[in-house]
Coordinates of C-alpha atoms and ligand atoms in Angstrom, one line a residue:
M77 CA -4.6 1.3 -36.6
Q78 CA -6.1 1.1 -33.2
E79 CA -3.8 2.2 -30.3
I80 CA -2.8 -0.7 -28.0
K81 CA -3.9 -0.1 -24.4
L82 CA -2.7 -1.7 -21.2
K83 CA -5.6 -2.8 -19.0
I84 CA -5.4 -2.3 -15.3
A85 CA -7.8 -3.5 -12.7
V86 CA -8.3 -1.5 -9.4
Q87 CA -10.7 -2.1 -6.5
K88 CA -14.2 -0.8 -7.2
S89 CA -14.8 0.3 -3.7
G90 CA -13.2 -0.4 -0.3
R91 CA -9.9 0.2 1.4
L92 CA -7.7 0.3 -1.7
N93 CA -9.9 2.2 -4.1
E94 CA -9.0 5.8 -3.3
D95 CA -5.3 5.3 -2.9
S96 CA -5.1 3.3 -6.2
I97 CA -6.8 6.1 -8.1
E98 CA -4.7 8.7 -6.4
L99 CA -1.5 6.8 -7.4
L100 CA -2.6 6.6 -11.1
K101 CA -3.4 10.3 -11.0
K102 CA -0.1 11.2 -9.5
C103 CA 1.5 9.2 -12.3
G104 CA -0.1 11.8 -14.6
V105 CA -2.8 9.5 -15.9
K106 CA -6.0 11.4 -16.5
F107 CA -9.3 9.6 -16.5
N108 CA -12.9 10.0 -15.3
N109 CA -13.7 7.7 -12.4
G110 CA -17.3 8.8 -11.9
L111 CA -19.5 7.0 -9.4
G112 CA -20.5 3.5 -10.4
K113 CA -18.2 3.4 -13.4
L114 CA -17.0 -0.1 -14.4
R115 CA -14.3 1.1 -16.8
A116 CA -12.6 4.2 -17.9
S117 CA -10.1 5.1 -20.6
A118 CA -7.2 7.4 -19.8
E119 CA -7.1 10.5 -21.9
N120 CA -3.3 10.9 -22.1
F121 CA -1.8 7.5 -21.5
P122 CA -2.5 4.2 -23.2
L123 CA -4.3 2.7 -20.2
E124 CA -7.8 1.4 -19.7
I125 CA -9.0 1.1 -16.1
F126 CA -11.4 -1.5 -14.8
F127 CA -13.1 -1.2 -11.5
L128 CA -13.6 -4.6 -9.9
R129 CA -14.0 -6.4 -6.6
D130 CA -10.5 -6.8 -5.2
D131 CA -10.8 -10.5 -4.4
D132 CA -11.5 -11.2 -8.1
I133 CA -8.6 -9.1 -9.5
P134 CA -5.8 -11.8 -9.5
E135 CA -8.1 -14.1 -11.5
Y136 CA -9.1 -11.4 -14.0
V137 CA -5.4 -10.7 -14.5
A138 CA -4.5 -14.4 -14.8
D139 CA -7.3 -14.9 -17.4
G140 CA -6.2 -11.9 -19.5
V141 CA -9.4 -9.8 -18.9
S142 CA -6.9 -7.3 -17.4
D143 CA -3.1 -7.1 -18.0
I144 CA -2.2 -5.7 -14.6
G145 CA -3.9 -4.9 -11.3
I146 CA -3.6 -3.2 -7.9
V147 CA -4.5 -5.5 -5.0
G148 CA -3.6 -6.5 -1.5
E149 CA -0.8 -9.1 -1.1
N150 CA -3.4 -11.1 0.9
V151 CA -5.5 -11.5 -2.2
V152 CA -2.5 -12.5 -4.3
F153 CA -1.4 -15.1 -1.8
E154 CA -4.9 -16.5 -1.7
S155 CA -5.1 -16.8 -5.5
N156 CA -3.4 -19.8 -7.3
G157 CA -0.2 -18.0 -8.1
A158 CA -0.8 -17.4 -11.7
V159 CA 0.2 -13.7 -11.5
E160 CA 3.4 -12.0 -10.8
T161 CA 4.0 -9.4 -8.1
I162 CA 5.8 -6.5 -9.8
E163 CA 6.1 -3.8 -7.1
K164 CA 5.0 -3.1 -3.5
L165 CA 3.1 0.2 -3.4
G166 CA 3.4 1.2 0.2
F167 CA -0.3 1.8 0.9
G168 CA -3.2 -0.3 2.1
K169 CA -1.1 -1.7 4.9
C170 CA -3.1 -4.2 7.0
R171 CA -2.9 -7.7 8.5
L172 CA -4.8 -10.9 8.1
S173 CA -5.7 -12.0 11.7
L174 CA -7.5 -14.5 13.7
A175 CA -10.2 -13.0 16.0
V176 CA -12.5 -14.5 18.6
P177 CA -15.6 -13.3 20.4
K178 CA -14.8 -10.9 23.2
N179 CA -15.8 -13.4 25.9
F180 CA -13.7 -16.3 24.4
P181 CA -11.0 -17.2 27.0
Y182 CA -8.2 -17.3 24.4
Q183 CA -4.8 -18.5 25.4
S184 CA -2.9 -20.0 22.5
L185 CA -3.3 -21.3 18.9
E186 CA -4.3 -24.7 20.2
D187 CA -7.6 -23.1 21.2
F188 CA -8.5 -23.2 17.5
D189 CA -8.3 -27.1 17.5
G190 CA -11.7 -28.4 16.5
K191 CA -13.2 -24.9 16.2
R192 CA -15.1 -23.6 13.2
V193 CA -13.3 -20.6 11.7
A194 CA -14.9 -18.4 9.0
T195 CA -12.7 -16.8 6.4
S196 CA -12.4 -15.6 2.8
Y197 CA -8.8 -16.8 2.9
P198 CA -9.0 -20.6 3.2
R199 CA -5.8 -21.2 1.3
I200 CA -3.6 -18.9 3.5
L201 CA -5.4 -20.0 6.7
S202 CA -5.2 -23.7 6.2
E203 CA -1.5 -23.4 5.4
F204 CA -1.0 -21.3 8.6
F205 CA -2.9 -23.9 10.7
R206 CA -1.0 -26.8 9.1
A207 CA 2.4 -25.1 9.8
N208 CA 1.3 -24.6 13.4
G209 CA -0.2 -28.1 13.9
V210 CA -3.7 -26.9 14.4
K211 CA -6.7 -28.9 13.2
S212 CA -9.7 -26.6 12.8
D213 CA -12.7 -26.6 10.6
I214 CA -12.4 -23.8 8.0
H215 CA -15.6 -22.3 6.7
T216 CA -15.1 -20.3 3.5
I217 CA -17.4 -17.3 3.1
S218 CA -16.9 -14.6 0.5
G219 CA -18.0 -11.5 2.5
S220 CA -19.2 -10.2 5.8
V221 CA -17.0 -12.7 7.6
E222 CA -17.2 -10.6 10.8
I223 CA -20.8 -11.5 11.4
A224 CA -20.3 -15.3 11.3
P225 CA -19.8 -15.8 15.1
G226 CA -22.7 -13.6 15.9
I227 CA -25.1 -15.7 13.9
G228 CA -23.7 -19.0 15.1
L229 CA -22.0 -19.9 11.8
A230 CA -18.5 -20.0 13.3
D231 CA -16.6 -19.9 16.6
A232 CA -13.9 -17.5 15.3
V233 CA -12.9 -15.6 12.2
C234 CA -9.8 -14.9 10.1
D235 CA -10.1 -11.6 8.3
L236 CA -8.3 -8.5 7.3
V237 CA -7.8 -5.9 10.0
S238 CA -6.8 -2.3 9.2
S239 CA -8.2 0.1 11.8
G240 CA -9.7 -2.7 13.8
S241 CA -13.2 -1.0 13.8
T242 CA -14.9 -3.9 11.9
L243 CA -13.8 -6.4 14.6
F244 CA -14.7 -4.0 17.4
T245 CA -18.2 -3.2 16.2
N246 CA -18.8 -6.9 15.9
G247 CA -17.6 -7.8 19.4
L248 CA -14.5 -9.6 18.2
R249 CA -11.0 -9.5 19.6
E250 CA -7.8 -10.0 17.5
V251 CA -5.6 -12.7 18.9
E252 CA -3.1 -13.8 16.2
T253 CA -1.6 -12.3 13.1
V254 CA -1.5 -14.7 10.1
M255 CA 0.2 -12.3 7.7
Q256 CA 1.0 -8.7 7.0
S257 CA -0.2 -7.2 3.8
E258 CA 0.0 -4.1 1.6
A259 CA -1.1 -3.1 -1.9
V260 CA 1.0 -4.4 -4.7
L261 CA 1.1 -4.1 -8.5
I262 CA 0.5 -7.5 -10.2
A263 CA 0.8 -8.5 -13.8
R264 CA 0.0 -11.5 -16.0
K265 CA 3.1 -13.7 -16.6
N266 CA 3.2 -13.6 -20.4
L267 CA 2.4 -10.0 -21.4
D268 CA 3.2 -9.3 -25.0
A269 CA 6.0 -6.9 -26.0
E270 CA 3.6 -4.0 -26.7
A271 CA 1.9 -4.3 -23.3
L272 CA 5.3 -4.7 -21.5
K273 CA 6.5 -1.4 -23.0
I274 CA 3.5 0.5 -21.6
L275 CA 3.9 -1.3 -18.2
E276 CA 7.6 -0.2 -18.0
K277 CA 6.6 3.3 -18.7
L278 CA 3.9 3.2 -16.0
L279 CA 6.2 1.4 -13.5
F280 CA 8.8 4.1 -13.9
R281 CA 6.2 6.7 -12.9
I282 CA 4.9 4.6 -10.1
K283 CA 8.4 4.2 -8.6
A284 CA 8.9 8.0 -8.8
V285 CA 5.6 8.6 -6.9
T286 CA 6.2 5.9 -4.2
Q287 CA 9.7 7.1 -3.6
A288 CA 8.6 10.7 -3.4
K289 CA 6.0 9.8 -0.8
Q290 CA 8.7 8.6 1.7
N291 CA 10.7 11.8 1.2
K292 CA 10.3 15.5 2.0
Y293 CA 11.8 18.6 0.6
I294 CA 13.4 20.6 3.4
L295 CA 14.4 24.3 3.3
L296 CA 16.0 26.2 6.2
N297 CA 18.1 29.2 7.0
A298 CA 21.4 28.5 8.6
P299 CA 24.1 30.8 10.1
D300 CA 27.2 30.4 8.0
E301 CA 29.4 29.4 10.9
K302 CA 27.2 26.3 11.5
L303 CA 26.7 25.5 7.8
S304 CA 29.0 22.5 7.6
E305 CA 27.5 20.9 10.7
I306 CA 24.0 21.5 9.4
I307 CA 24.8 20.2 5.9
A308 CA 26.3 17.0 7.4
L309 CA 22.8 16.3 8.8
L310 CA 21.1 16.7 5.4
P311 CA 22.8 14.5 2.8
G312 CA 20.2 15.1 0.1
I313 CA 20.2 13.2 -3.2
K314 CA 23.7 14.3 -4.1
S315 CA 24.4 17.0 -1.6
P316 CA 22.3 20.0 -0.4
T317 CA 21.9 23.2 -2.3
V318 CA 23.3 26.2 -0.4
M319 CA 22.5 29.8 -1.4
P320 CA 23.5 33.0 0.3
L321 CA 20.6 35.0 1.9
A322 CA 20.4 38.7 1.4
T323 CA 21.2 39.0 5.1
R324 CA 25.0 38.6 5.5
G325 CA 26.3 35.6 7.4
W326 CA 23.2 33.5 6.6
S327 CA 22.5 30.9 3.9
S328 CA 19.5 29.0 2.7
V329 CA 19.9 25.2 2.6
H330 CA 17.7 23.0 0.5
S331 CA 17.7 19.2 0.7
V332 CA 15.6 16.0 0.5
I333 CA 15.1 14.0 3.6
N334 CA 13.3 10.8 4.6
E335 CA 10.2 11.8 6.5
N336 CA 11.1 9.7 9.5
D337 CA 14.6 11.1 9.6
F338 CA 13.3 14.6 9.7
W339 CA 11.5 14.0 13.1
E340 CA 14.7 12.5 14.4
I341 CA 16.9 15.5 13.5
F342 CA 14.8 18.6 13.7
E343 CA 15.7 19.3 17.3
T344 CA 19.4 19.1 16.4
L345 CA 18.9 21.4 13.5
K346 CA 17.3 24.0 15.7
N347 CA 20.0 23.6 18.4
K348 CA 22.6 24.3 15.7
G349 CA 20.8 27.6 14.9
A350 CA 18.7 26.6 11.9
E351 CA 15.7 28.9 11.5
G352 CA 12.6 29.0 9.3
I353 CA 12.5 25.3 8.7
L354 CA 10.0 24.4 5.9
V355 CA 9.1 20.8 5.0
L356 CA 7.2 20.2 1.8
S357 CA 5.8 17.1 0.2
I358 CA 7.3 15.9 -3.1
D359 CA 5.0 14.7 -5.9
Q360 CA 7.5 12.7 -8.0
M361 CA 11.2 11.8 -7.4
I362 CA 13.6 10.4 -9.9
D363 CA 17.2 10.0 -8.8
Ligands
LIG194 C1 -11.5 -5.8 4.8 C2 -12.1 -6.7 5.9 C3 -13.0 -5.8 6.8 C4 -12.2 -4.5 6.7 C5 -11.4 -4.3 7.9 O1 -12.3 -5.7 3.7 O2 -12.9 -7.7 5.3 O3 -14.3 -5.7 6.3 O4 -11.4 -4.5 5.5 O5 -11.0 -3.0 8.0 P1 -11.0 -2.2 9.5 O6 -10.1 -3.0 10.4 O7 -10.4 -0.8 9.2 O8 -12.4 -2.1 10.0 P2 -11.8 -5.4 2.2 O9 -11.2 -4.1 2.1 O10 -10.9 -6.6 1.7 O11 -13.1 -5.4 1.3 P3 -14.0 -6.7 0.9 O12 -14.2 -7.4 2.2 O13 -15.3 -6.0 0.4 O14 -13.3 -7.4 -0.1
LIG195 ZN1 -11.5 -7.9 -0.2

């Protein structure tokens, strides 16, 4: 009997490609993603990976070519809603924005009235303009939107912005945010029981990895008389581990802390006498 495999689509190249592959690898899924590969089979997990253009992924998932996929929310919103969003993945954060040529004297959304706006997101953009009472002429193009104003095809663009360098190098200025986006895991709505079982297993691992990313493992040495105050700053998963050091009067404290919280409290920790503070990344976290 042939083993059933869950099919996952990830971006072939571009902003989400590397992080998507890294996420699967951190989930313990081993596969060969050699250059130019269109599909790969995992060696140690019932998963087949397809490398596709991100904008096409929701459709492939809806059609059953793939069972699940990793794409930006922007692409999901633009698709016809035939797929389900399962989990936010915390990477690939960007925004879909309106941008105008640098010399355009932009003041408000009304400035888009009667203008030609090039985008690969006509559905999201027309909804945004409708909600804001703007009547513009949307030109749908599937790639290289940023060059449209330069070649006289449009007066403005609506495109994804991450670092902003694409807009900058094309002489464009971001003026309005249409939506925020990040990478999400999507799935077909009517997966069969077998596929669902594999998805649940993968999802459990994905959650362990994404949760771990937001947290750090912290170790420090604390003078015993300050121990209770220091412990109060480090709640940990249940409570911190405390072990005596070989040097009398000192203890080693181990805990887990949100990365942002660490930067907020490290001064206080030091003021309370903590020494030798080590902060380590966590690969997986299951609580
Ligand atoms: C988006 C967008 C820009 C780029 C913006 O492309 O179309 O080209 O990212 O990033 P920056 O602000 O860091 O320069 P996407 O990743 O969706 O790839 P695609 O256009 O090939 O689908
Ligand atoms: Zn894209």
